[in-house]
Short mmCIF file of C-alpha atoms in Angstrom, two decimals:
data_model
loop_
_atom_site.label_atom_id
_atom_site.label_comp_id
_atom_site.label_asym_id
_atom_site.label_seq_id
_atom_site.Cartn_x
_atom_site.Cartn_y
_atom_site.Cartn_z
CA TYR A 1013 0.02 0.00 0.01
CA MET A 1014 2.73 2.46 0.94
CA VAL A 1015 4.62 1.77 -2.27
CA GLN A 1016 1.46 2.32 -4.29
CA LEU A 1017 0.79 5.56 -2.43
CA ALA A 1018 4.34 6.78 -3.02
CA THR A 1019 4.58 5.92 -6.75
CA LYS A 1020 1.01 6.71 -7.81
CA VAL A 1021 0.22 9.73 -5.64
CA VAL A 1022 3.04 11.37 -3.71
CA LEU A 1023 5.89 11.23 -6.26
CA PRO A 1024 3.76 12.22 -9.28
CA SER A 1025 2.33 15.17 -7.33
CA LEU A 1026 5.74 16.34 -6.31
CA ALA A 1027 7.19 15.92 -9.79
CA GLN A 1028 4.29 17.86 -11.33
CA SER A 1029 5.00 20.83 -9.04
CA GLY A 1030 8.23 21.45 -10.97
CA LYS A 1031 10.08 22.11 -7.73
CA PRO A 1032 12.84 20.21 -5.93
CA PHE A 1033 11.42 17.66 -3.54
CA ALA A 1034 12.42 15.20 -0.81
CA ILE A 1035 10.48 12.26 0.63
CA LEU A 1036 11.12 9.87 3.50
CA PHE A 1037 9.91 6.32 2.85
CA TRP A 1038 9.90 4.02 5.88
CA SER A 1039 9.66 0.28 5.43
CA ARG A 1040 8.22 -1.81 8.28
CA ASP A 1041 10.07 -4.83 6.99
CA PRO A 1042 12.37 -6.58 7.66
CA ASP A 1043 12.04 -5.27 11.22
CA LEU A 1044 8.54 -6.49 11.81
CA SER A 1045 9.11 -9.96 10.35
CA GLN A 1046 12.33 -10.45 12.29
CA HIS A 1047 10.71 -9.34 15.57
CA VAL A 1048 7.51 -11.23 15.47
CA GLU A 1049 7.95 -14.42 13.53
CA LYS A 1050 9.66 -17.43 15.05
CA ASP A 1051 11.50 -19.18 12.24
CA GLY A 1052 13.07 -22.53 13.00
CA SER A 1053 16.57 -21.34 12.12
CA ILE A 1054 18.70 -18.19 11.80
CA ASN A 1055 17.77 -16.15 8.76
CA GLY A 1056 14.71 -18.27 8.17
CA LYS A 1057 12.02 -18.02 5.48
CA THR A 1058 10.03 -15.21 7.17
CA SER A 1059 13.05 -13.08 7.81
CA LEU A 1060 14.18 -13.49 4.23
CA ALA A 1061 10.66 -12.71 3.00
CA GLY A 1062 10.83 -9.47 5.03
CA LEU A 1063 14.10 -8.58 3.30
CA SER A 1064 12.51 -9.32 -0.09
CA ASP A 1065 9.62 -7.03 0.74
CA ALA A 1066 11.96 -4.16 1.51
CA ASP A 1067 13.91 -4.90 -1.68
CA ARG A 1068 10.75 -4.83 -3.80
CA SER A 1069 9.73 -1.49 -2.26
CA LEU A 1070 13.10 0.05 -3.03
CA ALA A 1071 13.08 -1.38 -6.54
CA ALA A 1072 9.67 0.18 -7.17
CA LEU A 1073 10.76 3.67 -6.08
CA LEU A 1074 13.95 3.49 -8.18
CA ALA A 1075 11.92 2.25 -11.20
CA TRP A 1076 9.59 5.19 -10.83
CA LEU A 1077 12.48 7.64 -10.80
CA LYS A 1078 13.97 6.03 -13.90
CA ALA A 1079 10.65 5.88 -15.79
CA ASN A 1080 10.17 9.59 -15.13
CA ARG A 1081 13.77 10.49 -16.00
CA LEU A 1082 14.51 11.76 -12.56
CA ASP A 1083 17.08 9.06 -11.62
CA ARG A 1084 20.04 11.17 -12.89
CA THR A 1085 19.09 14.17 -10.79
CA THR A 1086 17.89 12.45 -7.62
CA ASP A 1087 20.04 11.29 -4.68
CA VAL A 1088 18.73 8.15 -2.92
CA PHE A 1089 19.90 7.32 0.59
CA VAL A 1090 19.08 3.94 2.15
CA THR A 1091 19.74 3.07 5.73
CA ALA A 1092 18.66 0.72 8.49
CA ASP A 1093 18.28 1.94 12.05
CA HIS A 1094 19.95 -0.94 13.76
CA GLY A 1095 21.26 -4.49 13.40
CA PHE A 1096 19.34 -7.56 14.46
CA SER A 1097 19.87 -10.71 16.59
CA THR A 1098 17.90 -13.80 17.47
CA ILE A 1099 16.50 -13.89 21.02
CA ASP A 1100 17.99 -16.61 23.24
CA LYS A 1101 16.82 -16.48 26.89
CA ARG A 1102 18.45 -19.71 27.85
CA ILE A 1103 21.15 -19.54 30.52
CA GLY A 1104 22.85 -22.81 31.42
CA GLY A 1105 20.03 -24.72 29.64
CA THR A 1106 17.29 -22.96 31.64
CA GLU A 1107 14.90 -20.38 30.15
CA LEU A 1108 14.92 -17.05 31.91
CA PRO A 1109 11.53 -16.10 33.40
CA ALA A 1110 9.58 -12.98 32.42
CA ASP A 1111 10.95 -9.78 33.98
CA PHE A 1112 14.07 -11.68 34.95
CA LEU A 1113 16.25 -8.64 35.74
CA ALA A 1114 13.58 -7.05 37.99
CA LYS A 1115 13.19 -10.37 39.81
CA ASP A 1116 16.95 -10.77 40.35
CA LEU A 1117 17.07 -7.26 41.81
CA GLN A 1118 13.99 -7.56 44.02
CA ALA A 1119 16.22 -7.37 47.11
CA PHE A 1120 16.71 -3.65 46.23
CA PRO A 1121 13.35 -1.88 46.82
CA ALA A 1122 14.84 1.39 45.49
CA VAL A 1123 15.28 -0.16 42.05
CA ARG A 1124 12.89 0.36 39.13
CA VAL A 1125 13.67 -1.62 35.94
CA VAL A 1126 12.43 -0.53 32.54
CA ALA A 1127 12.64 -3.40 30.07
CA ASN A 1128 14.16 -2.38 26.73
CA GLY A 1129 14.85 -5.56 24.77
CA GLY A 1130 18.60 -6.13 24.49
CA SER A 1131 19.32 -3.66 27.31
CA ASP A 1132 17.46 -2.38 30.39
CA LEU A 1133 17.27 0.96 32.17
CA ILE A 1134 17.51 1.10 35.87
CA TYR A 1135 16.13 4.03 37.98
CA LEU A 1136 17.05 4.45 41.67
CA SER A 1137 14.99 6.21 44.33
CA ASP A 1138 17.96 5.88 46.71
CA ALA A 1139 21.38 6.72 45.30
CA LYS A 1140 23.08 5.09 48.27
CA SER A 1141 22.17 1.66 46.88
CA ALA A 1142 24.09 2.21 43.58
CA ALA A 1143 27.26 0.43 44.65
CA ALA A 1144 25.41 -2.67 45.83
CA VAL A 1145 23.25 -2.79 42.68
CA VAL A 1146 26.28 -2.58 40.38
CA ASP A 1147 27.99 -5.30 42.38
CA ALA A 1148 24.89 -7.53 42.04
CA LEU A 1149 24.70 -6.88 38.29
CA THR A 1150 28.31 -7.99 37.76
CA LYS A 1151 27.39 -11.39 39.22
CA LEU A 1152 24.43 -12.10 36.86
CA GLU A 1153 25.28 -14.53 34.02
CA TYR A 1154 23.19 -12.76 31.39
CA VAL A 1155 24.52 -9.24 32.09
CA SER A 1156 27.28 -7.93 29.84
CA GLY A 1157 28.09 -4.22 30.29
CA ILE A 1158 27.05 -1.63 32.84
CA PHE A 1159 26.97 2.15 32.47
CA VAL A 1160 26.26 4.40 35.45
CA ASP A 1161 25.17 8.02 35.64
CA ASP A 1162 28.29 10.12 36.25
CA ALA A 1163 26.56 11.95 39.10
CA LEU A 1164 26.48 8.73 41.16
CA GLY A 1165 30.26 8.24 41.03
CA ASP A 1166 32.66 5.51 39.77
CA PHE A 1167 31.98 1.85 40.40
CA PRO A 1168 34.19 -1.20 39.74
CA GLY A 1169 32.86 -3.20 36.79
CA ALA A 1170 31.06 -0.26 35.24
CA LEU A 1171 31.83 2.73 32.97
CA ALA A 1172 30.27 6.13 33.21
CA MET A 1173 27.29 7.02 31.01
CA SER A 1174 29.26 9.96 29.58
CA THR A 1175 31.57 7.52 27.83
CA ILE A 1176 28.70 6.57 25.55
CA ASP A 1177 27.31 10.18 25.36
CA TRP A 1178 24.29 9.29 27.44
CA ARG A 1179 24.18 12.63 29.18
CA GLY A 1180 22.09 14.97 27.02
CA THR A 1181 19.74 17.90 27.84
CA ALA A 1182 16.43 16.04 27.62
CA LEU A 1183 13.83 16.93 30.21
CA THR A 1184 12.88 13.29 30.77
CA PRO A 1185 14.34 11.53 33.84
CA ARG A 1186 17.78 10.06 33.12
CA PRO A 1187 18.29 6.48 34.24
CA ALA A 1188 20.81 5.67 36.97
CA MET A 1189 22.19 2.78 34.95
CA VAL A 1190 22.07 1.19 31.53
CA VAL A 1191 22.54 -2.61 31.44
CA SER A 1192 23.39 -4.44 28.27
CA PHE A 1193 22.72 -8.16 28.01
CA ALA A 1194 24.95 -10.97 26.82
CA SER A 1195 25.20 -12.12 23.18
CA HIS A 1196 26.80 -15.08 21.43
CA VAL A 1197 27.25 -16.47 17.94
CA MET A 1198 24.90 -19.21 16.78
CA PRO A 1199 26.62 -22.60 16.34
CA GLY A 1200 27.93 -23.42 12.91
CA CYS A 1201 27.69 -19.86 11.59
CA ARG A 1202 30.46 -18.13 9.63
CA ALA A 1203 28.91 -14.74 9.06
CA VAL A 1204 29.31 -13.80 12.71
CA LEU A 1205 27.50 -10.46 12.70
CA LEU A 1206 24.51 -11.97 10.83
CA CYS A 1207 24.10 -14.91 13.20
CA ALA A 1208 24.17 -13.45 16.65
CA ALA A 1209 21.83 -14.41 19.49
CA GLU A 1210 21.17 -12.39 22.55
CA VAL A 1211 19.42 -12.28 25.90
CA ALA A 1212 16.55 -9.88 25.78
CA ASP A 1213 14.12 -8.50 28.35
CA THR A 1214 10.95 -8.70 26.25
CA SER A 1215 7.63 -10.43 25.97
CA LEU A 1216 8.93 -11.92 22.70
CA ALA A 1217 10.24 -15.51 22.97
CA THR A 1218 13.47 -17.35 22.21
CA GLY A 1219 13.69 -17.68 18.45
CA GLN A 1220 12.12 -14.35 17.64
CA GLY A 1221 14.13 -11.23 16.91
CA MET A 1222 15.47 -8.33 18.94
CA HIS A 1223 18.19 -5.70 19.10
CA GLY A 1224 19.41 -3.17 21.68
CA THR A 1225 22.49 -4.95 23.14
CA PHE A 1226 25.93 -3.41 22.69
CA SER A 1227 27.07 -6.22 20.47
CA ARG A 1228 28.50 -5.41 17.07
CA ALA A 1229 25.72 -7.39 15.47
CA ASP A 1230 23.25 -4.78 16.83
CA THR A 1231 25.32 -1.65 16.34
CA ARG A 1232 26.41 -2.44 12.77
CA ASN A 1233 23.77 -1.81 10.14
CA PHE A 1234 23.30 -1.27 6.40
CA MET A 1235 23.78 2.09 4.70
CA ALA A 1236 24.05 2.94 0.95
CA ALA A 1237 23.66 5.97 -1.27
CA THR A 1238 23.45 6.61 -5.00
CA GLY A 1239 22.91 9.63 -7.17
CA PRO A 1240 24.66 12.51 -8.89
CA ASP A 1241 26.30 13.75 -5.70
CA PHE A 1242 27.82 10.44 -4.59
CA LYS A 1243 30.85 8.49 -5.70
CA THR A 1244 30.14 5.29 -7.66
CA ARG A 1245 31.29 1.84 -6.61
CA PHE A 1246 32.75 3.36 -3.46
CA ALA A 1247 32.93 1.30 -0.25
CA ASP A 1248 33.42 3.63 2.68
CA ARG A 1249 35.81 2.08 5.17
CA THR A 1250 35.51 5.07 7.42
CA PRO A 1251 33.02 4.62 10.28
CA VAL A 1252 29.62 6.21 9.68
CA GLY A 1253 26.34 6.34 11.53
CA ASN A 1254 22.72 7.42 11.13
CA ALA A 1255 23.47 10.70 12.92
CA ASP A 1256 25.52 11.56 9.81
CA LEU A 1257 22.52 11.43 7.51
CA ALA A 1258 21.09 14.86 8.17
CA PRO A 1259 24.43 16.73 8.01
CA THR A 1260 25.25 14.97 4.74
CA LEU A 1261 21.96 15.86 3.09
CA ALA A 1262 22.28 19.44 4.41
CA LYS A 1263 25.69 19.75 2.83
CA ILE A 1264 24.37 18.51 -0.50
CA LEU A 1265 21.55 21.02 -0.40
CA GLY A 1266 23.76 23.83 0.81
CA LEU A 1267 21.82 24.27 4.06
CA MET A 1268 23.23 25.34 7.39
CA ILE A 1269 21.67 23.39 10.27
CA ALA A 1270 22.39 24.70 13.75
CA PRO A 1271 23.01 21.75 16.07
CA LYS A 1272 20.78 21.30 19.11
CA GLY A 1273 23.09 19.94 21.71
CA GLY A 1274 26.30 18.00 21.27
CA LEU A 1275 24.94 14.71 19.84
CA VAL A 1276 25.44 15.50 16.18
CA GLY A 1277 26.98 13.65 13.28
CA ARG A 1278 29.22 14.82 10.40
CA PRO A 1279 28.81 15.27 6.65
CA LEU A 1280 30.06 12.16 4.92
CA ILE A 1281 32.37 14.13 2.60
CA GLU A 1282 34.45 11.02 1.83
CA ALA A 1283 31.45 9.50 0.03
CA LEU A 1284 30.65 12.64 -2.02
CA LYS A 1285 32.12 13.24 -5.49
CA GLY A 1286 35.49 14.83 -5.17
CA GLY A 1287 35.51 14.27 -1.46
CA PRO A 1288 38.82 13.51 0.30
CA ALA A 1289 39.75 10.22 1.99
CA LEU A 1290 39.42 10.46 5.76
CA LYS A 1291 41.33 8.67 8.57
CA SER A 1292 39.85 7.10 11.62
CA THR A 1293 41.36 6.01 14.90
CA ARG A 1294 40.36 3.22 17.28
CA GLY A 1295 39.99 3.51 21.00
CA ARG A 1296 39.23 1.30 23.99
CA LEU A 1297 38.02 2.09 27.46
CA VAL A 1298 38.17 -0.44 30.33
CA SER A 1299 36.50 -0.03 33.72
CA ALA A 1300 38.16 -0.89 36.98
CA PRO A 1301 37.47 -4.62 37.72
CA ALA A 1302 34.68 -5.65 39.96
CA ALA A 1303 35.27 -7.93 42.93
CA ASN A 1304 34.83 -10.91 40.65
CA GLY A 1305 37.10 -9.48 37.96
CA ARG A 1306 34.37 -8.41 35.55
CA THR A 1307 35.12 -5.25 33.54
CA THR A 1308 32.98 -3.28 31.16
CA VAL A 1309 34.93 -2.60 27.99
CA LEU A 1310 33.94 -0.05 25.32
CA GLU A 1311 35.48 -0.13 21.82
CA TYR A 1312 34.94 2.79 19.46
CA GLN A 1313 36.27 4.66 16.43
CA THR A 1314 36.75 8.35 15.96
CA VAL A 1315 36.69 10.56 12.84
CA GLY A 1316 37.68 14.11 13.65
CA ALA A 1317 35.51 15.02 16.66
CA THR A 1318 32.85 12.36 15.94
CA ARG A 1319 32.91 9.13 17.90
CA TYR A 1320 31.30 5.89 16.75
CA PHE A 1321 30.64 3.04 19.23
CA ASP A 1322 31.40 -0.46 17.95
CA ALA A 1323 30.76 -2.83 20.87
CA ALA A 1324 30.78 -2.87 24.71
CA GLY A 1325 30.35 -5.19 27.63
CA PHE A 1326 32.08 -7.98 29.52
CA PRO A 1327 34.78 -9.64 27.42
CA GLY A 1328 33.65 -13.13 26.39
CA ARG A 1329 29.94 -12.19 26.47
CA VAL A 1330 29.70 -9.76 23.55
CA VAL A 1331 29.69 -10.53 19.81
CA GLY A 1332 32.22 -8.31 18.13
CA LEU A 1333 34.18 -7.19 21.21
CA SER A 1334 37.85 -8.03 20.83
CA ARG A 1335 39.76 -9.89 23.43
CA PRO A 1336 42.53 -7.97 25.35
#
């Protein structure tokens, strides 16, 4: 329906206006199919059907541009908003119960847990309990990575929220902690980042899909661009992210966008025609060890002043996190 609406109503109307135009087309697949369906194997029939649905939608939009001779003057940007993993709530052969993190922290009445799929948010009504809560989290088998509000102090086994830029100016309450869950590679899989499984705090079941952990399978997604302003057959080895989309389009259009806060991306000049090659650097942050030796490790890349997060968590429990 949305493709029909775009190609038979929206695009023709915009083209007939004789003015430059821009549209945003959002495809519910493959996200919906991967979340809801429970295929018997990784990348099963339903997930692949969801990918095909998205491909057909894009093909229809590109075909319309070509049929109306607008393909040579139109830039097309395609991106996903996250990677994807298969849910696996089994720990030591036992399925985790619903609300497992809240139940494991029920000894702390000051704790409020907000389920968020591959990671959970923790709010505290008593800041004095923070150290004990962090210590308890480091002992849970399914936890892999803890980030704590800087205002609460430093805690062994955890990194500060500021290390992942989780200290903005939003008026909504900021969580005291962000907890990422463990991930692993499905047996017999070679395409590691396409075959990850993760613990998830969700009503969805083992075998369905989720995202939100700090594994590289979830943070790495697909992005592509084509059109008169972009290089052809160019694979960008420089790290990029969705925050770079708006600055890049603004540069193409010659617009100046004033940033609102510090969480902004950069124009992807290396992908534009005539753009220079850029260099990136890699970084690694390691927390002080908890009493049991657990450390939260954060790996990232930097281009200029822009930082991109690759993976984070407890070594050995995160897909894509390198060993020391």
